[in-house]
Structure formats: structure tokens, C-alpha cells
Amino acid sequence: MVVSERHYRAFLDSRAGEGLRRSLLAVAAREARTILSGDRSYINFSSNDYLGLRFNETLIDRAAAWAEAWGVGSGASRLVTGNLDPFAPIEAKLARLKAKPASLVMASGFQTNAAALQAILDKAVLGAEPLVFADRLNHASMHFGCQAAGARQIRYRHCDAAHLGELLGRYRGDDRPKFILTESVFSMDGDVAPLGDIARLARAHEACLIVDDAHATGILGEGGSGLSSEADIAIGTFSKALGGFGGFVASSETVRDYLINRCAGVIYSTALPPPVLGAIDAALDIVPGMNAERAYVAGLAERFRAGARAAGWDTGLSTTQIVPIVLGTPEAAIAMSGRLRQAGLWASSIRPPTVPPGTARLRLAFTAAHQEADIDRLLEILAAKDASPRARAV
Ligand SMILES: Cc1ncc(COP(=O)(O)O)c(C=O)c1O
């Protein structure tokens, strides 16, 4: 065994000892509501396919047609020969949806945050190390981008605009470029940042506001536009409510041009493949007209929250289609996930370091593919005598 392998093995063993070791499980899906594992079908409460578009015929047909027409790969990065004709109309549609002057599509949402933030926070270009104010619970990909840029983050308390204001105040008069980074809907909590207050602070302190709109685009906001209208730069993904794959930045033309010239994720990575672009294009056509589905999903989430809270579960500050049940220890989260699985319901446990220590949870996500009876079944299992928080407290 090479020396490094011993260290990797020790890491894995220590993770296992804390109940935090992860592993991959093969599953299958034939439609958006359920997931197949082994020889059993489960109702899937752990999918980000909020509008059920993964299996939508319009998306599938266009993906297939574009594979036929353009091939299954794009052959090169966009700056070489991968910038196929479909990119320009897609980016125009996306800019319209996000109400921004321009947009730029690249690989996954993770890559977009990692690579675009590295470029946006580049101190060599900005002339000084930027002051980056960031919500404490921002997604790992945002931290990754800050780290890649060598930018120290000044963390404010989760969704706490007053704390952000206090921290900004400490740097009043400091003429280094300022940035505020936040998610709109937080991926593990389903709560929403106080974006109006944050945007006001951004303007007052001449800070650039960057909002990761991954879990709002398509499912929240006017016509599914998300919640980033007040952001200077919106980042997002096509892999959640838009059903497919890929990441994007919606911004000014200048920021778009800058990223084409400075963002490693654009310059050194092969352009998205045509079938993926076909699915994105079709999703952008139909998502603005899906108000009924958005209202339906909101109703399901509300039905679940009301039932779960009445039964004594801690659903945090969720107000969206994402609802956590905070259980505390990894063991408790794993046990509850297992109990639901026995009943034919799939809700993955989420453990540190994805969430802060002591807040291991189930993260439930409701989608247009679910039925009201699915929610009721979930509540029924959670209310079972030996499962409910009241029973456990006795
Ligand atoms: C807030 C946030 N940003 C970015 C990402 C990454 O997006 P993608 O899955 O497209 O890489 C995720 C998904 O996990 C997310 O929750």
C-alpha cells in the first residue's frame, strides 16, 4: 500500500467511527415520483426535481432531437469549437427569465460557483483582496470558490441581516471591493434569506450582491424566475427545478465578458453536450407557464409542515418546498431514514459536515410529481407511537 493510502484508510475509519462514513447506493428511476432500489419501489422525498421535469416529454424529445442533430458531445470548450449555435438563444432566454442583461451557461452548479467566484474575487484583477461577507450556511461550492480565490470570508449569522449590517459597518470607509454572498433558498433548511434587507445593505455599502438561486429558480418567484431579482450577479443550476444539468451566471454584459476571459470553468472545460442543452432549452420554454405546478408544490410543503409541526417535529424555519426534520445526531437521522424506508418512503439522512454538528436531519423535498396521499403517508409514519418526538421524549 502506498503511504498516502494509509492516510485515506485512517480517514475512512475515523468517519465510520463517528457514524459519518458515506457510500454510494445504486438506484433507478423510471418516473419522477418514485425511486427503485433492489427489487423495491419507494416514494422519493429526496429529489430536487421540484417540477418533475426530468421525465417531461418535451425535455426528453428535445434532448433526443438535439443529440441527433448535433451529436452527443460538443467536442471542445466554448472558446475553442464547442460554442454551438444553441448557446446564444438559450442564454437569451435565461437572461430574460432572470431579468438580467446577460447570462453565461457552463457545467454544473458546483463548477459555476467554484470557478466563477474564483474569477469574480480575483485580487489580482480587483487590485486588492476583496472583503467577502458570506452567510455562514452557504453551500460548499461557494466556499470552494472563495478558497480558490484565496479570499477570506467574513461570515455573518445565518439569514441575519442585522449581523451582516454590523460587520459591514466595521469596514465602512475601507475602499477594498466588497461582496455579499448568500443563497436565496438554503438547500438544507428550506428557509429564505432576507434578500430585500441584504440588497439594501449592499447598495448602502456599495457591495456587489451575489445570490445562489439554485433552489428557487424555476420553482419560486414570478414565472419561476427565482428570488435573485435584486442581485448584481445570480448563480444557479439547471439540475434542480429545471430537471436537467448545467450551471449558469446571470449578470451584466461586462461580468459575462469577464468570465469568458477569466473563468477557468469556462475556459478549460468542455462545453455542455447538445442533449443537455436541448433539455435546458425546452425547460426554459415551459417553466414560465408552470404556475399551477408551483402552487401545488407549495401547498404540499405547507400540508407537510403543518402536520409535522403539530406532531412536534422540528422543521426549522422552512417556508419552501424543502423541509428539514432536524433530529440531532447522525444515528437518529439514519434510524429515521431507515424507518421510513421500511415503509416504502425514501428520505436520505443528511449529516455533518454537510450540515452543522448536532443538526443531522432528514431533508425532505416536495415536487409536482407527489400526491397528497404521499404526504399523508409520510405524516402517518412520522406520527407512529414509537417514532414521534413526544413518544421519544417519554
Ligand atoms: C445552493 C447550491 N448551489 C449549488 C449547487 C450545485 O449545483 P449542481 O448540483 O448543479 O452542481 C447546489 C446543489 O447541491 C446547491 O444546493
GROMACS .gro file of C-alpha atoms and ligand atoms in nm:
model
  410
    1MET     CA    1   0.000   0.000   0.000
    2VAL     CA    2   0.145   0.342  -0.089
    3VAL     CA    3   0.187   0.571   0.212
    4SER     CA    4  -0.097   0.805   0.114
    5GLU     CA    5  -0.345   0.514   0.108
    6ARG     CA    6  -0.283   0.453   0.476
    7HIS     CA    7  -0.395   0.809   0.549
    8TYR     CA    8  -0.704   0.773   0.334
    9ARG     CA    9  -0.788   0.449   0.514
   10ALA     CA   10  -0.746   0.619   0.854
   11PHE     CA   11  -0.977   0.899   0.740
   12LEU     CA   12  -1.243   0.649   0.632
   13ASP     CA   13  -1.213   0.459   0.958
   14SER     CA   14  -1.249   0.772   1.163
   15ARG     CA   15  -1.556   0.878   0.962
   16ALA     CA   16  -1.708   0.534   1.017
   17GLY     CA   17  -1.639   0.561   1.392
   18GLU     CA   18  -1.843   0.884   1.406
   19GLY     CA   19  -2.132   0.742   1.203
   20LEU     CA   20  -2.037   0.978   0.918
   21ARG     CA   21  -1.895   0.747   0.654
   22ARG     CA   22  -2.069   0.787   0.318
   23SER     CA   23  -2.118   0.534   0.043
   24LEU     CA   24  -2.288   0.518  -0.293
   25LEU     CA   25  -2.603   0.318  -0.343
   26ALA     CA   26  -2.721   0.216  -0.691
   27VAL     CA   27  -3.081   0.318  -0.762
   28ALA     CA   28  -3.303   0.353  -1.065
   29ALA     CA   29  -3.588   0.585  -1.158
   30ARG     CA   30  -3.849   0.540  -1.428
   31GLU     CA   31  -4.061   0.841  -1.337
   32ALA     CA   32  -4.028   1.144  -1.110
   33ARG     CA   33  -4.233   1.028  -0.810
   34THR     CA   34  -4.058   0.706  -0.722
   35ILE     CA   35  -3.715   0.554  -0.693
   36LEU     CA   36  -3.621   0.188  -0.732
   37SER     CA   37  -3.361   0.020  -0.516
   38GLY     CA   38  -3.305  -0.353  -0.519
   39ASP     CA   39  -3.641  -0.501  -0.603
   40ARG     CA   40  -3.847  -0.237  -0.427
   41SER     CA   41  -4.006   0.095  -0.527
   42TYR     CA   42  -4.010   0.391  -0.287
   43ILE     CA   43  -4.177   0.731  -0.295
   44ASN     CA   44  -3.886   0.968  -0.342
   45PHE     CA   45  -3.871   1.262  -0.099
   46SER     CA   46  -3.504   1.333  -0.169
   47SER     CA   47  -3.511   1.467  -0.522
   48ASN     CA   48  -3.450   1.828  -0.630
   49ASP     CA   49  -3.655   1.773  -0.945
   50TYR     CA   50  -3.918   2.005  -0.797
   51LEU     CA   51  -4.132   2.032  -1.111
   52GLY     CA   52  -4.094   1.671  -1.215
   53LEU     CA   53  -3.929   1.780  -1.541
   54ARG     CA   54  -3.673   1.501  -1.552
   55PHE     CA   55  -3.925   1.279  -1.726
   56ASN     CA   56  -4.112   1.553  -1.910
   57GLU     CA   57  -4.170   1.455  -2.273
   58THR     CA   58  -4.091   1.797  -2.416
   59LEU     CA   59  -3.749   1.792  -2.249
   60ILE     CA   60  -3.680   1.432  -2.346
   61ASP     CA   61  -3.786   1.486  -2.708
   62ARG     CA   62  -3.572   1.796  -2.746
   63ALA     CA   63  -3.273   1.628  -2.581
   64ALA     CA   64  -3.309   1.337  -2.824
   65ALA     CA   65  -3.361   1.564  -3.126
   66TRP     CA   66  -3.057   1.774  -3.041
   67ALA     CA   67  -2.843   1.463  -2.992
   68GLU     CA   68  -2.950   1.354  -3.343
   69ALA     CA   69  -2.886   1.697  -3.489
   70TRP     CA   70  -2.568   1.799  -3.305
   71GLY     CA   71  -2.417   1.478  -3.168
   72VAL     CA   72  -2.384   1.364  -2.809
   73GLY     CA   73  -2.086   1.580  -2.723
   74SER     CA   74  -1.976   1.934  -2.800
   75GLY     CA   75  -1.618   1.833  -2.878
   76ALA     CA   76  -1.430   2.119  -2.713
   77SER     CA   77  -1.453   2.411  -2.473
   78ARG     CA   78  -1.671   2.703  -2.577
   79LEU     CA   79  -1.364   2.912  -2.658
   80VAL     CA   80  -1.231   2.651  -2.898
   81THR     CA   81  -1.502   2.489  -3.114
   82GLY     CA   82  -1.766   2.393  -2.855
   83ASN     CA   83  -1.975   2.710  -2.868
   84LEU     CA   84  -2.251   2.552  -3.075
   85ASP     CA   85  -2.532   2.768  -3.218
   86PRO     CA   86  -2.788   2.673  -2.948
   87PHE     CA   87  -2.593   2.852  -2.673
   88ALA     CA   88  -2.686   3.205  -2.783
   89PRO     CA   89  -3.067   3.159  -2.788
   90ILE     CA   90  -3.053   2.963  -2.460
   91GLU     CA   91  -2.857   3.239  -2.291
   92ALA     CA   92  -3.101   3.499  -2.422
   93LYS     CA   93  -3.397   3.302  -2.278
   94LEU     CA   94  -3.219   3.255  -1.948
   95ALA     CA   95  -3.130   3.625  -1.920
   96ARG     CA   96  -3.498   3.702  -1.981
   97LEU     CA   97  -3.609   3.458  -1.710
   98LYS     CA   98  -3.360   3.601  -1.461
   99ALA     CA   99  -3.429   3.963  -1.569
  100LYS     CA  100  -3.059   4.035  -1.618
  101PRO     CA  101  -2.884   4.188  -1.919
  102ALA     CA  102  -2.685   3.872  -1.995
  103SER     CA  103  -2.617   3.515  -1.895
  104LEU     CA  104  -2.348   3.254  -1.934
  105VAL     CA  105  -2.405   2.879  -1.923
  106MET     CA  106  -2.136   2.641  -1.804
  107ALA     CA  107  -2.104   2.297  -1.645
  108SER     CA  108  -2.265   2.208  -1.312
  109GLY     CA  109  -2.383   2.449  -1.046
  110PHE     CA  110  -2.092   2.337  -0.830
  111GLN     CA  111  -1.844   2.417  -1.104
  112THR     CA  112  -2.010   2.752  -1.166
  113ASN     CA  113  -1.976   2.862  -0.804
  114ALA     CA  114  -1.627   2.722  -0.772
  115ALA     CA  115  -1.494   2.871  -1.092
  116ALA     CA  116  -1.697   3.190  -1.132
  117LEU     CA  117  -1.638   3.302  -0.773
  118GLN     CA  118  -1.267   3.234  -0.812
  119ALA     CA  119  -1.264   3.473  -1.107
  120ILE     CA  120  -1.502   3.732  -0.961
  121LEU     CA  121  -1.300   3.754  -0.636
  122ASP     CA  122  -0.961   3.757  -0.808
  123LYS     CA  123  -0.746   4.002  -0.611
  124ALA     CA  124  -0.502   4.048  -0.897
  125VAL     CA  125  -0.785   4.189  -1.108
  126LEU     CA  126  -0.961   4.378  -0.825
  127GLY     CA  127  -0.639   4.546  -0.717
  128ALA     CA  128  -0.684   4.440  -0.353
  129GLU     CA  129  -0.804   4.146  -0.153
  130PRO     CA  130  -1.184   4.170  -0.159
  131LEU     CA  131  -1.396   4.184   0.155
  132VAL     CA  132  -1.632   3.890   0.122
  133PHE     CA  133  -1.932   3.884   0.356
  134ALA     CA  134  -2.092   3.540   0.347
  135ASP     CA  135  -2.384   3.366   0.514
  136ARG     CA  136  -2.249   3.105   0.750
  137LEU     CA  137  -2.455   2.828   0.590
  138ASN     CA  138  -2.368   2.893   0.227
  139HIS     CA  139  -2.326   2.588   0.004
  140ALA     CA  140  -1.990   2.409  -0.012
  141SER     CA  141  -1.937   2.520  -0.373
  142MET     CA  142  -1.942   2.886  -0.268
  143HIS     CA  143  -1.679   2.819  -0.001
  144PHE     CA  144  -1.480   2.635  -0.262
  145GLY     CA  145  -1.487   2.937  -0.495
  146CYS     CA  146  -1.379   3.172  -0.217
  147GLN     CA  147  -1.097   2.939  -0.120
  148ALA     CA  148  -0.983   2.906  -0.478
  149ALA     CA  149  -0.965   3.286  -0.498
  150GLY     CA  150  -0.770   3.297  -0.170
  151ALA     CA  151  -1.044   3.524  -0.033
  152ARG     CA  152  -1.105   3.517   0.341
  153GLN     CA  153  -1.475   3.510   0.423
  154ILE     CA  154  -1.630   3.733   0.686
  155ARG     CA  155  -1.917   3.510   0.797
  156TYR     CA  156  -2.243   3.654   0.921
  157ARG     CA  157  -2.502   3.461   1.119
  158HIS     CA  158  -2.739   3.263   0.904
  159CYS     CA  159  -3.001   3.486   0.737
  160ASP     CA  160  -2.919   3.763   0.988
  161ALA     CA  161  -2.921   4.095   0.801
  162ALA     CA  162  -2.861   4.290   1.124
  163HIS     CA  163  -2.539   4.096   1.185
  164LEU     CA  164  -2.436   4.150   0.823
  165GLY     CA  165  -2.503   4.522   0.866
  166GLU     CA  166  -2.288   4.529   1.180
  167LEU     CA  167  -1.999   4.356   1.005
  168LEU     CA  168  -2.025   4.582   0.701
  169GLY     CA  169  -2.027   4.880   0.937
  170ARG     CA  170  -1.689   4.777   1.075
  171TYR     CA  171  -1.541   4.817   0.728
  172ARG     CA  172  -1.709   5.149   0.642
  173GLY     CA  173  -1.453   5.369   0.471
  174ASP     CA  174  -1.245   5.069   0.366
  175ASP     CA  175  -1.223   5.102  -0.008
  176ARG     CA  176  -1.143   4.740  -0.086
  177PRO     CA  177  -1.410   4.589  -0.316
  178LYS     CA  178  -1.695   4.440  -0.111
  179PHE     CA  179  -1.907   4.138  -0.192
  180ILE     CA  180  -2.203   3.976  -0.020
  181LEU     CA  181  -2.262   3.606  -0.089
  182THR     CA  182  -2.581   3.425   0.000
  183GLU     CA  183  -2.814   3.153  -0.119
  184SER     CA  184  -3.173   3.262  -0.179
  185VAL     CA  185  -3.335   2.938  -0.057
  186PHE     CA  186  -3.097   2.746   0.166
  187SER     CA  187  -3.055   2.395   0.038
  188MET     CA  188  -3.057   2.209   0.369
  189ASP     CA  189  -3.305   2.428   0.560
  190GLY     CA  190  -3.559   2.545   0.304
  191ASP     CA  191  -3.561   2.893   0.456
  192VAL     CA  192  -3.522   3.212   0.253
  193ALA     CA  193  -3.258   3.481   0.301
  194PRO     CA  194  -3.392   3.831   0.383
  195LEU     CA  195  -3.295   3.944   0.035
  196GLY     CA  196  -3.466   4.285   0.047
  197ASP     CA  197  -3.269   4.385   0.358
  198ILE     CA  198  -2.949   4.234   0.224
  199ALA     CA  199  -2.988   4.419  -0.107
  200ARG     CA  200  -3.040   4.749   0.079
  201LEU     CA  201  -2.720   4.687   0.275
  202ALA     CA  202  -2.539   4.601  -0.045
  203ARG     CA  203  -2.644   4.932  -0.201
  204ALA     CA  204  -2.563   5.132   0.112
  205HIS     CA  205  -2.213   4.982   0.131
  206GLU     CA  206  -2.154   4.966  -0.244
  207ALA     CA  207  -2.111   4.591  -0.222
  208CYS     CA  208  -2.171   4.353  -0.509
  209LEU     CA  209  -2.454   4.115  -0.416
  210ILE     CA  210  -2.413   3.759  -0.542
  211VAL     CA  211  -2.708   3.524  -0.490
  212ASP     CA  212  -2.701   3.150  -0.546
  213ASP     CA  213  -3.055   3.090  -0.669
  214ALA     CA  214  -3.018   2.713  -0.716
  215HIS     CA  215  -3.325   2.612  -0.516
  216ALA     CA  216  -3.553   2.898  -0.622
  217THR     CA  217  -3.502   2.916  -0.998
  218GLY     CA  218  -3.796   2.751  -1.171
  219ILE     CA  219  -3.995   2.683  -0.856
  220LEU     CA  220  -4.028   3.024  -0.685
  221GLY     CA  221  -4.070   3.384  -0.796
  222GLU     CA  222  -4.275   3.535  -1.078
  223GLY     CA  223  -4.296   3.281  -1.362
  224GLY     CA  224  -4.033   3.068  -1.189
  225SER     CA  225  -3.775   3.342  -1.220
  226GLY     CA  226  -3.635   3.265  -0.874
  227LEU     CA  227  -3.560   3.516  -0.600
  228SER     CA  228  -3.247   3.687  -0.728
  229SER     CA  229  -3.401   3.995  -0.891
  230GLU     CA  230  -3.208   4.229  -0.660
  231ALA     CA  231  -2.875   4.053  -0.704
  232ASP     CA  232  -2.599   4.204  -0.913
  233ILE     CA  233  -2.496   3.853  -1.006
  234ALA     CA  234  -2.724   3.547  -0.988
  235ILE     CA  235  -2.576   3.199  -0.998
  236GLY     CA  236  -2.782   2.888  -1.049
  237THR     CA  237  -2.822   2.542  -1.188
  238PHE     CA  238  -3.041   2.357  -1.436
  239SER     CA  239  -3.012   2.041  -1.227
  240LYS     CA  240  -3.292   2.109  -0.983
  241ALA     CA  241  -3.633   2.256  -1.080
  242LEU     CA  242  -3.526   2.270  -1.445
  243GLY     CA  243  -3.485   1.894  -1.446
  244GLY     CA  244  -3.158   1.862  -1.638
  245PHE     CA  245  -2.799   1.956  -1.578
  246GLY     CA  246  -2.567   2.257  -1.605
  247GLY     CA  247  -2.491   2.581  -1.426
  248PHE     CA  248  -2.526   2.948  -1.509
  249VAL     CA  249  -2.440   3.304  -1.418
  250ALA     CA  250  -2.689   3.584  -1.494
  251SER     CA  251  -2.529   3.926  -1.479
  252SER     CA  252  -2.426   4.238  -1.667
  253GLU     CA  253  -2.262   4.204  -2.010
  254THR     CA  254  -1.933   4.314  -1.854
  255VAL     CA  255  -1.934   4.034  -1.596
  256ARG     CA  256  -2.025   3.783  -1.868
  257ASP     CA  257  -1.739   3.902  -2.090
  258TYR     CA  258  -1.501   3.899  -1.796
  259LEU     CA  259  -1.592   3.539  -1.710
  260ILE     CA  260  -1.537   3.429  -2.069
  261ASN     CA  261  -1.187   3.571  -2.034
  262ARG     CA  262  -1.104   3.474  -1.677
  263CYS     CA  263  -1.321   3.188  -1.550
  264ALA     CA  264  -1.129   2.859  -1.560
  265GLY     CA  265  -1.454   2.660  -1.560
  266VAL     CA  266  -1.546   2.819  -1.894
  267ILE     CA  267  -1.203   2.831  -2.050
  268TYR     CA  268  -1.069   2.487  -1.960
  269SER     CA  269  -1.382   2.270  -1.961
  270THR     CA  270  -1.571   2.111  -2.249
  271ALA     CA  271  -1.898   2.286  -2.336
  272LEU     CA  272  -2.223   2.123  -2.224
  273PRO     CA  273  -2.333   1.847  -2.463
  274PRO     CA  274  -2.620   1.904  -2.709
  275PRO     CA  275  -2.875   1.668  -2.546
  276VAL     CA  276  -2.827   1.854  -2.218
  277LEU     CA  277  -2.866   2.185  -2.400
  278GLY     CA  278  -3.186   2.055  -2.561
  279ALA     CA  279  -3.333   1.974  -2.220
  280ILE     CA  280  -3.231   2.317  -2.089
  281ASP     CA  281  -3.386   2.491  -2.390
  282ALA     CA  282  -3.716   2.305  -2.351
  283ALA     CA  283  -3.727   2.368  -1.974
  284LEU     CA  284  -3.676   2.741  -2.034
  285ASP     CA  285  -3.973   2.735  -2.273
  286ILE     CA  286  -4.218   2.566  -2.039
  287VAL     CA  287  -4.115   2.670  -1.687
  288PRO     CA  288  -4.261   3.024  -1.701
  289GLY     CA  289  -4.606   2.871  -1.766
  290MET     CA  290  -4.599   2.630  -1.472
  291ASN     CA  291  -4.768   2.847  -1.209
  292ALA     CA  292  -5.022   2.577  -1.125
  293GLU     CA  293  -4.744   2.325  -1.052
  294ARG     CA  294  -4.556   2.579  -0.839
  295ALA     CA  295  -4.868   2.650  -0.633
  296TYR     CA  296  -4.936   2.277  -0.598
  297VAL     CA  297  -4.583   2.209  -0.466
  298ALA     CA  298  -4.610   2.500  -0.220
  299GLY     CA  299  -4.940   2.353  -0.097
  300LEU     CA  300  -4.789   2.008  -0.046
  301ALA     CA  301  -4.498   2.151   0.153
  302GLU     CA  302  -4.736   2.354   0.368
  303ARG     CA  303  -4.954   2.048   0.430
  304PHE     CA  304  -4.648   1.856   0.543
  305ARG     CA  305  -4.507   2.136   0.760
  306ALA     CA  306  -4.837   2.188   0.938
  307GLY     CA  307  -4.874   1.815   1.011
  308ALA     CA  308  -4.513   1.768   1.116
  309ARG     CA  309  -4.511   2.071   1.344
  310ALA     CA  310  -4.837   1.963   1.502
  311ALA     CA  311  -4.672   1.628   1.578
  312GLY     CA  312  -4.383   1.809   1.746
  313TRP     CA  313  -4.113   1.776   1.480
  314ASP     CA  314  -3.852   2.047   1.435
  315THR     CA  315  -3.886   2.170   1.076
  316GLY     CA  316  -3.665   2.474   1.133
  317LEU     CA  317  -3.759   2.793   0.952
  318SER     CA  318  -3.860   2.628   0.627
  319THR     CA  319  -4.113   2.814   0.414
  320THR     CA  320  -4.042   2.647   0.080
  321GLN     CA  321  -4.057   2.311  -0.096
  322ILE     CA  322  -3.757   2.197   0.112
  323VAL     CA  323  -3.848   2.091   0.466
  324PRO     CA  324  -3.594   1.952   0.713
  325ILE     CA  325  -3.674   1.737   1.011
  326VAL     CA  326  -3.387   1.815   1.243
  327LEU     CA  327  -3.303   1.511   1.456
  328GLY     CA  328  -2.966   1.597   1.609
  329THR     CA  329  -2.730   1.302   1.598
  330PRO     CA  330  -2.624   1.116   1.284
  331GLU     CA  331  -2.755   0.794   1.441
  332ALA     CA  332  -3.102   0.944   1.492
  333ALA     CA  333  -3.113   1.067   1.133
  334ILE     CA  334  -3.001   0.732   0.995
  335ALA     CA  335  -3.252   0.547   1.212
  336MET     CA  336  -3.542   0.767   1.096
  337SER     CA  337  -3.439   0.736   0.733
  338GLY     CA  338  -3.435   0.356   0.779
  339ARG     CA  339  -3.777   0.354   0.942
  340LEU     CA  340  -3.927   0.548   0.652
  341ARG     CA  341  -3.755   0.322   0.403
  342GLN     CA  342  -3.914   0.018   0.562
  343ALA     CA  343  -4.247   0.187   0.496
  344GLY     CA  344  -4.161   0.249   0.129
  345LEU     CA  345  -4.063   0.616   0.164
  346TRP     CA  346  -3.720   0.746   0.061
  347ALA     CA  347  -3.577   1.034   0.265
  348SER     CA  348  -3.199   1.042   0.284
  349SER     CA  349  -3.030   1.141   0.608
  350ILE     CA  350  -2.807   1.449   0.591
  351ARG     CA  351  -2.518   1.456   0.833
  352PRO     CA  352  -2.221   1.678   0.917
  353PRO     CA  353  -2.017   1.820   0.756
  354THR     CA  354  -2.300   1.891   0.507
  355VAL     CA  355  -2.493   2.042   0.800
  356PRO     CA  356  -2.354   2.180   1.129
  357PRO     CA  357  -2.272   1.930   1.407
  358GLY     CA  358  -2.574   1.843   1.620
  359THR     CA  359  -2.822   1.915   1.340
  360ALA     CA  360  -2.826   1.588   1.143
  361ARG     CA  361  -3.160   1.563   0.972
  362LEU     CA  362  -3.385   1.429   0.710
  363ARG     CA  363  -3.412   1.675   0.423
  364LEU     CA  364  -3.748   1.634   0.255
  365ALA     CA  365  -3.826   1.792  -0.079
  366PHE     CA  366  -4.174   1.808  -0.230
  367THR     CA  367  -4.233   1.804  -0.601
  368ALA     CA  368  -4.509   1.836  -0.859
  369ALA     CA  369  -4.493   1.458  -0.903
  370HIS     CA  370  -4.606   1.387  -0.546
  371GLN     CA  371  -4.966   1.321  -0.448
  372GLU     CA  372  -5.138   1.447  -0.136
  373ALA     CA  373  -5.168   1.086  -0.022
  374ASP     CA  374  -4.786   1.062  -0.028
  375ILE     CA  375  -4.762   1.347   0.222
  376ASP     CA  376  -5.026   1.191   0.442
  377ARG     CA  377  -4.845   0.859   0.436
  378LEU     CA  378  -4.523   1.032   0.538
  379LEU     CA  379  -4.700   1.209   0.825
  380GLU     CA  380  -4.860   0.884   0.932
  381ILE     CA  381  -4.524   0.709   0.965
  382LEU     CA  382  -4.375   1.007   1.148
  383ALA     CA  383  -4.670   1.007   1.387
  384ALA     CA  384  -4.632   0.638   1.475
  385LYS     CA  385  -4.623   0.596   1.851
  386ASP     CA  386  -4.262   0.497   1.883
  387ALA     CA  387  -4.136   0.743   1.617
  388SER     CA  388  -4.283   1.075   1.718
  389PRO     CA  389  -4.076   1.323   1.921
  390ARG     CA  390  -4.330   1.310   2.204
  391ALA     CA  391  -4.303   0.933   2.228
  392ARG     CA  392  -3.925   0.955   2.218
  393ALA     CA  393  -3.922   1.214   2.496
  394VAL     CA  394  -4.116   0.987   2.731
  395LIG     C1  395  -2.710   2.612  -0.318
  395LIG     C2  396  -2.649   2.520  -0.417
  395LIG     N1  397  -2.562   2.569  -0.507
  395LIG     C3  398  -2.506   2.490  -0.599
  395LIG     C4  399  -2.532   2.355  -0.604
  395LIG     C5  400  -2.463   2.270  -0.706
  395LIG     O1  401  -2.542   2.253  -0.819
  395LIG     P1  402  -2.519   2.125  -0.912
  395LIG     O2  403  -2.588   2.012  -0.846
  395LIG     O3  404  -2.578   2.165  -1.043
  395LIG     O4  405  -2.373   2.104  -0.921
  395LIG     C6  406  -2.623   2.300  -0.514
  395LIG     C7  407  -2.657   2.157  -0.522
  395LIG     O5  408  -2.620   2.075  -0.447
  395LIG     C8  409  -2.681   2.384  -0.417
  395LIG     O6  410  -2.762   2.332  -0.325
   0.00000   0.00000   0.00000
